[in-house]
Amino acid sequence: MQNARSEFRTPSVRSSLEPIGRLMARRDSASVEITPEVLLKAYACGIFPMAESADDPALYWIEPEERGVVPLDSFHIPSRLARLVKSDRFVVLADRDFDGVIDGCAAPALGRTRTWINVRIRKLYRRLYDVGHCHTIEVYDHGHGQLVGGLYGVSLGAAFFGESMFHCARDASKVALVHLVARLRAGGFRLLDTQFVTDHLRQFGAIEVSRRAYHKLLAQAVGGAANFAALPPGRPISGATALALAKGQEPVGG
């Protein structure tokens, strides 16, 4: 089964620097230690790390001039996807298999053999996961229990920063995104940061905002309180419940 990746952040570091005025970037060598505390402070300031490739141990600190966000209160779910989510073809859980999700996100995708997820990224986000600031949404095949899609990201206050998503079954990453938004809305989150806007994300209502506007949204969200575990991570919720929560509606049953 082929693996395809639909990332929150698509541009490579090199392509993102052209034109240079589009973002600010600074390179840290492999000898500079980045702790989870430093990484969280960077997110709180609107900065995130990227690597040029899996083979490059250096990290770049990125601050786009235009930032991608998905407004949670206007999240759009295409009708065909809504039917798929409601069918419960997949079982969706959270925070059970970080390594499996990041492996999926780092795997070569159709038409792209390189990944920006290097060893430092893996180790750093694993440490964030261990202290409760990195989370996964995992999509499993209902019949065989195989991980067929998912995503991971960082939570800080009432902000969630999407990092990467993948699928090896059609639309599994889209199902993961619907369940993510359901969980964020149930937990009182205010901001879903996608860093960049891709065609994949535009269909869900993703927009670009200026750096200045983003910092206002960020300050309000980081200063707030939210709970990713408001829905028990290890217990699947029905597709109907996920759809209702993602739309800001009261679920019936669950």
C-alpha positions as a Markdown table, in Angstrom:
| # | Residue | x | y | z |
|---|---|---|---|---|
| 1 | Met | 0.0 | 0.0 | 0.0 |
| 2 | Gln | 1.5 | 3.3 | -1.0 |
| 3 | Asn | 2.1 | 6.0 | 1.5 |
| 4 | Ala | 1.2 | 9.6 | 0.8 |
| 5 | Arg | 1.8 | 12.6 | 2.9 |
| 6 | Ser | -0.4 | 15.7 | 3.2 |
| 7 | Glu | 1.5 | 17.9 | 5.5 |
| 8 | Phe | 0.5 | 21.0 | 7.4 |
| 9 | Arg | 3.8 | 22.4 | 6.3 |
| 10 | Thr | 4.6 | 21.7 | 2.6 |
| 11 | Pro | 7.4 | 24.1 | 1.6 |
| 12 | Ser | 11.0 | 23.1 | 2.2 |
| 13 | Val | 13.3 | 25.5 | 4.0 |
| 14 | Arg | 15.0 | 26.3 | 0.8 |
| 15 | Ser | 11.9 | 27.1 | -1.2 |
| 16 | Ser | 10.4 | 29.0 | 1.7 |
| 17 | Leu | 13.3 | 31.4 | 1.7 |
| 18 | Glu | 12.5 | 32.4 | -1.9 |
| 19 | Pro | 11.6 | 35.3 | -1.9 |
| 20 | Ile | 13.6 | 36.0 | 1.3 |
| 21 | Gly | 11.1 | 38.7 | 2.4 |
| 22 | Arg | 8.4 | 36.0 | 2.9 |
| 23 | Leu | 9.8 | 34.9 | 6.2 |
| 24 | Met | 12.5 | 35.2 | 8.8 |
| 25 | Ala | 14.8 | 32.3 | 9.3 |
| 26 | Arg | 17.9 | 31.5 | 11.4 |
| 27 | Arg | 20.0 | 28.4 | 11.3 |
| 28 | Asp | 21.1 | 26.5 | 14.4 |
| 29 | Ser | 23.9 | 24.1 | 14.0 |
| 30 | Ala | 23.7 | 20.5 | 15.2 |
| 31 | Ser | 25.9 | 21.3 | 18.2 |
| 32 | Val | 23.3 | 23.7 | 19.7 |
| 33 | Glu | 21.0 | 21.9 | 22.1 |
| 34 | Ile | 17.3 | 22.7 | 21.9 |
| 35 | Thr | 15.3 | 21.7 | 24.9 |
| 36 | Pro | 11.5 | 21.2 | 25.1 |
| 37 | Glu | 11.4 | 24.4 | 27.2 |
| 38 | Val | 13.2 | 26.4 | 24.5 |
| 39 | Leu | 10.9 | 24.9 | 21.8 |
| 40 | Leu | 7.8 | 25.9 | 23.7 |
| 41 | Lys | 9.1 | 29.4 | 24.2 |
| 42 | Ala | 9.7 | 29.6 | 20.4 |
| 43 | Tyr | 6.2 | 28.5 | 19.7 |
| 44 | Ala | 4.9 | 31.1 | 22.1 |
| 45 | Cys | 6.8 | 33.8 | 20.1 |
| 46 | Gly | 5.4 | 32.5 | 16.7 |
| 47 | Ile | 8.6 | 30.7 | 15.7 |
| 48 | Phe | 8.9 | 27.0 | 14.8 |
| 49 | Pro | 11.8 | 24.7 | 13.6 |
| 50 | Met | 12.3 | 23.0 | 10.3 |
| 51 | Ala | 15.1 | 20.9 | 8.8 |
| 52 | Glu | 16.1 | 21.1 | 5.2 |
| 53 | Ser | 16.1 | 17.3 | 4.9 |
| 54 | Ala | 16.3 | 14.2 | 7.0 |
| 55 | Asp | 20.0 | 14.0 | 6.3 |
| 56 | Asp | 20.8 | 17.5 | 7.5 |
| 57 | Pro | 21.2 | 17.7 | 11.3 |
| 58 | Ala | 20.8 | 21.5 | 11.4 |
| 59 | Leu | 17.5 | 23.2 | 12.2 |
| 60 | Tyr | 16.1 | 26.5 | 10.9 |
| 61 | Trp | 13.9 | 28.8 | 13.0 |
| 62 | Ile | 11.1 | 29.9 | 10.8 |
| 63 | Glu | 8.6 | 32.8 | 11.2 |
| 64 | Pro | 6.5 | 33.2 | 8.1 |
| 65 | Glu | 5.3 | 36.7 | 7.0 |
| 66 | Glu | 1.9 | 35.2 | 6.2 |
| 67 | Arg | 0.7 | 32.5 | 8.7 |
| 68 | Gly | -1.7 | 29.7 | 8.0 |
| 69 | Val | -4.5 | 29.1 | 10.4 |
| 70 | Val | -7.8 | 27.2 | 10.4 |
| 71 | Pro | -10.5 | 29.2 | 12.2 |
| 72 | Leu | -12.1 | 26.6 | 14.4 |
| 73 | Asp | -15.5 | 28.2 | 14.4 |
| 74 | Ser | -15.7 | 28.1 | 10.6 |
| 75 | Phe | -14.1 | 24.7 | 9.9 |
| 76 | His | -15.5 | 23.4 | 6.7 |
| 77 | Ile | -16.1 | 19.7 | 6.1 |
| 78 | Pro | -16.9 | 18.6 | 2.5 |
| 79 | Ser | -20.0 | 16.5 | 2.2 |
| 80 | Arg | -18.3 | 13.4 | 0.9 |
| 81 | Leu | -15.8 | 13.5 | 3.8 |
| 82 | Ala | -18.6 | 14.0 | 6.3 |
| 83 | Arg | -20.3 | 10.8 | 5.0 |
| 84 | Leu | -17.0 | 8.9 | 5.3 |
| 85 | Val | -16.4 | 10.2 | 8.9 |
| 86 | Lys | -20.0 | 9.3 | 9.9 |
| 87 | Ser | -19.6 | 5.8 | 8.4 |
| 88 | Asp | -17.0 | 4.8 | 11.1 |
| 89 | Arg | -14.9 | 3.1 | 8.5 |
| 90 | Phe | -11.9 | 4.0 | 10.6 |
| 91 | Val | -11.2 | 3.8 | 14.3 |
| 92 | Val | -9.6 | 7.1 | 15.6 |
| 93 | Leu | -7.6 | 7.4 | 18.8 |
| 94 | Ala | -5.2 | 9.9 | 20.3 |
| 95 | Asp | -1.8 | 9.8 | 22.0 |
| 96 | Arg | -1.3 | 6.0 | 21.7 |
| 97 | Asp | 1.5 | 5.7 | 19.1 |
| 98 | Phe | 3.7 | 8.7 | 18.6 |
| 99 | Asp | 6.5 | 6.7 | 17.0 |
| 100 | Gly | 4.1 | 5.2 | 14.4 |
| 101 | Val | 2.7 | 8.6 | 13.5 |
| 102 | Ile | 6.0 | 10.3 | 13.1 |
| 103 | Asp | 7.3 | 7.3 | 11.1 |
| 104 | Gly | 4.3 | 7.7 | 8.8 |
| 105 | Cys | 4.9 | 11.5 | 8.4 |
| 106 | Ala | 8.6 | 11.0 | 7.7 |
| 107 | Ala | 8.1 | 8.2 | 5.1 |
| 108 | Pro | 8.7 | 9.0 | 1.5 |
| 109 | Ala | 5.6 | 10.2 | -0.2 |
| 110 | Leu | 4.4 | 9.7 | -3.8 |
| 111 | Gly | 6.4 | 12.2 | -5.9 |
| 112 | Arg | 8.6 | 13.2 | -3.0 |
| 113 | Thr | 11.5 | 11.2 | -1.7 |
| 114 | Arg | 12.9 | 13.7 | 0.8 |
| 115 | Thr | 11.5 | 14.7 | 4.2 |
| 116 | Trp | 12.2 | 17.5 | 6.5 |
| 117 | Ile | 11.8 | 15.3 | 9.6 |
| 118 | Asn | 15.4 | 14.6 | 10.8 |
| 119 | Val | 16.7 | 12.7 | 13.8 |
| 120 | Arg | 16.7 | 15.9 | 15.9 |
| 121 | Ile | 13.1 | 16.7 | 15.1 |
| 122 | Arg | 12.1 | 13.1 | 16.0 |
| 123 | Lys | 13.9 | 13.2 | 19.4 |
| 124 | Leu | 12.7 | 16.8 | 20.3 |
| 125 | Tyr | 9.1 | 16.2 | 19.6 |
| 126 | Arg | 9.2 | 12.8 | 21.3 |
| 127 | Arg | 10.4 | 14.6 | 24.4 |
| 128 | Leu | 7.5 | 17.1 | 24.0 |
| 129 | Tyr | 5.1 | 14.1 | 23.7 |
| 130 | Asp | 6.5 | 12.6 | 26.9 |
| 131 | Val | 5.8 | 15.8 | 28.9 |
| 132 | Gly | 2.3 | 16.2 | 27.4 |
| 133 | His | 2.8 | 19.0 | 24.9 |
| 134 | Cys | 2.9 | 17.0 | 21.7 |
| 135 | His | -0.1 | 15.0 | 20.6 |
| 136 | Thr | -1.2 | 12.6 | 18.0 |
| 137 | Ile | -4.4 | 11.7 | 16.2 |
| 138 | Glu | -4.2 | 8.1 | 14.9 |
| 139 | Val | -6.5 | 6.6 | 12.3 |
| 140 | Tyr | -6.7 | 2.8 | 12.2 |
| 141 | Asp | -8.3 | 0.4 | 9.7 |
| 142 | His | -11.5 | -0.9 | 11.3 |
| 143 | Gly | -11.0 | -4.4 | 10.1 |
| 144 | His | -7.2 | -5.0 | 10.6 |
| 145 | Gly | -6.2 | -2.5 | 13.3 |
| 146 | Gln | -3.4 | -1.1 | 11.1 |
| 147 | Leu | -2.4 | 2.5 | 11.4 |
| 148 | Val | -3.3 | 4.0 | 8.1 |
| 149 | Gly | -3.2 | 7.7 | 8.8 |
| 150 | Gly | -2.7 | 10.4 | 11.4 |
| 151 | Leu | -1.1 | 13.7 | 12.4 |
| 152 | Tyr | 0.8 | 15.2 | 15.2 |
| 153 | Gly | 1.2 | 18.7 | 16.7 |
| 154 | Val | 2.1 | 20.8 | 19.7 |
| 155 | Ser | -0.3 | 22.2 | 22.3 |
| 156 | Leu | 0.4 | 25.3 | 24.4 |
| 157 | Gly | -2.3 | 27.0 | 26.4 |
| 158 | Ala | -5.3 | 27.1 | 24.0 |
| 159 | Ala | -3.2 | 26.9 | 20.9 |
| 160 | Phe | -2.5 | 23.9 | 18.8 |
| 161 | Phe | 0.3 | 23.9 | 16.2 |
| 162 | Gly | -0.1 | 21.3 | 13.4 |
| 163 | Glu | 3.2 | 19.8 | 12.4 |
| 164 | Ser | 2.6 | 17.0 | 9.9 |
| 165 | Met | 0.0 | 14.5 | 8.7 |
| 166 | Phe | 0.0 | 11.4 | 6.6 |
| 167 | His | -2.2 | 8.7 | 5.1 |
| 168 | Cys | -1.7 | 5.3 | 3.5 |
| 169 | Ala | -5.4 | 4.8 | 3.0 |
| 170 | Arg | -7.5 | 7.2 | 1.0 |
| 171 | Asp | -8.8 | 10.2 | 3.1 |
| 172 | Ala | -7.4 | 8.9 | 6.4 |
| 173 | Ser | -5.5 | 12.1 | 7.0 |
| 174 | Lys | -8.7 | 14.1 | 6.4 |
| 175 | Val | -10.5 | 12.0 | 8.9 |
| 176 | Ala | -7.7 | 12.7 | 11.3 |
| 177 | Leu | -8.1 | 16.4 | 10.8 |
| 178 | Val | -11.9 | 16.3 | 11.5 |
| 179 | His | -11.2 | 14.4 | 14.7 |
| 180 | Leu | -8.5 | 16.8 | 15.7 |
| 181 | Val | -10.9 | 19.8 | 15.3 |
| 182 | Ala | -13.5 | 17.9 | 17.3 |
| 183 | Arg | -11.1 | 17.4 | 20.1 |
| 184 | Leu | -9.8 | 21.0 | 20.0 |
| 185 | Arg | -13.3 | 22.4 | 20.1 |
| 186 | Ala | -14.3 | 20.0 | 22.9 |
| 187 | Gly | -11.2 | 21.0 | 24.9 |
| 188 | Gly | -11.7 | 24.8 | 24.6 |
| 189 | Phe | -8.8 | 25.5 | 22.1 |
| 190 | Arg | -8.9 | 28.9 | 20.3 |
| 191 | Leu | -6.2 | 28.6 | 17.6 |
| 192 | Leu | -5.3 | 25.9 | 15.1 |
| 193 | Asp | -2.0 | 27.0 | 13.5 |
| 194 | Thr | -1.1 | 25.2 | 10.2 |
| 195 | Gln | 2.0 | 27.4 | 9.7 |
| 196 | Phe | 1.5 | 27.4 | 5.9 |
| 197 | Val | -1.6 | 27.1 | 3.8 |
| 198 | Thr | -1.8 | 24.3 | 1.2 |
| 199 | Asp | -4.4 | 23.3 | -1.3 |
| 200 | His | -5.2 | 20.4 | 0.9 |
| 201 | Leu | -6.0 | 22.7 | 3.9 |
| 202 | Arg | -7.9 | 25.4 | 1.9 |
| 203 | Gln | -10.8 | 23.0 | 1.4 |
| 204 | Phe | -11.2 | 23.0 | 5.2 |
| 205 | Gly | -11.3 | 26.8 | 5.5 |
| 206 | Ala | -7.6 | 27.5 | 6.1 |
| 207 | Ile | -6.6 | 31.1 | 5.6 |
| 208 | Glu | -3.4 | 33.2 | 5.7 |
| 209 | Val | -3.1 | 36.1 | 8.2 |
| 210 | Ser | -0.4 | 38.7 | 8.5 |
| 211 | Arg | 2.3 | 38.2 | 11.1 |
| 212 | Arg | 0.9 | 41.1 | 13.1 |
| 213 | Ala | -2.6 | 39.6 | 13.1 |
| 214 | Tyr | -1.2 | 36.2 | 13.9 |
| 215 | His | 0.7 | 37.4 | 17.0 |
| 216 | Lys | -2.6 | 38.8 | 18.4 |
| 217 | Leu | -4.3 | 35.5 | 17.9 |
| 218 | Leu | -1.4 | 33.7 | 19.3 |
| 219 | Ala | -1.1 | 35.8 | 22.5 |
| 220 | Gln | -4.8 | 35.3 | 23.2 |
| 221 | Ala | -4.6 | 31.6 | 22.7 |
| 222 | Val | -1.3 | 30.9 | 24.5 |
| 223 | Gly | -2.6 | 32.9 | 27.5 |
| 224 | Gly | -5.7 | 30.7 | 27.6 |
| 225 | Ala | -6.4 | 27.3 | 29.1 |
| 226 | Ala | -7.5 | 24.2 | 27.1 |
| 227 | Asn | -7.5 | 20.4 | 27.6 |
| 228 | Phe | -6.6 | 18.1 | 24.8 |
| 229 | Ala | -7.8 | 15.2 | 26.9 |
| 230 | Ala | -11.3 | 16.6 | 27.4 |
| 231 | Leu | -12.3 | 13.6 | 25.2 |
| 232 | Pro | -10.5 | 10.5 | 26.6 |
| 233 | Pro | -7.5 | 9.9 | 24.2 |
| 234 | Gly | -7.6 | 6.1 | 24.4 |
| 235 | Arg | -11.3 | 5.7 | 23.7 |
| 236 | Pro | -12.7 | 6.1 | 20.2 |
| 237 | Ile | -15.5 | 8.4 | 19.6 |
| 238 | Ser | -18.1 | 7.8 | 16.9 |
| 239 | Gly | -17.9 | 9.7 | 13.6 |
| 240 | Ala | -21.3 | 11.3 | 14.2 |
| 241 | Thr | -20.0 | 12.7 | 17.5 |
| 242 | Ala | -16.7 | 13.9 | 15.9 |
| 243 | Leu | -18.7 | 15.7 | 13.1 |
| 244 | Ala | -21.0 | 17.4 | 15.6 |
| 245 | Leu | -18.2 | 18.6 | 17.8 |
| 246 | Ala | -16.1 | 19.8 | 14.8 |
| 247 | Lys | -19.1 | 21.9 | 13.7 |
| 248 | Gly | -19.6 | 23.2 | 17.2 |
| 249 | Gln | -22.8 | 21.3 | 17.8 |
| 250 | Glu | -24.0 | 19.2 | 20.7 |
| 251 | Pro | -23.4 | 15.6 | 19.9 |
| 252 | Val | -26.3 | 13.1 | 20.2 |
| 253 | Gly | -25.1 | 9.8 | 21.8 |
| 254 | Gly | -21.4 | 9.1 | 21.1 |
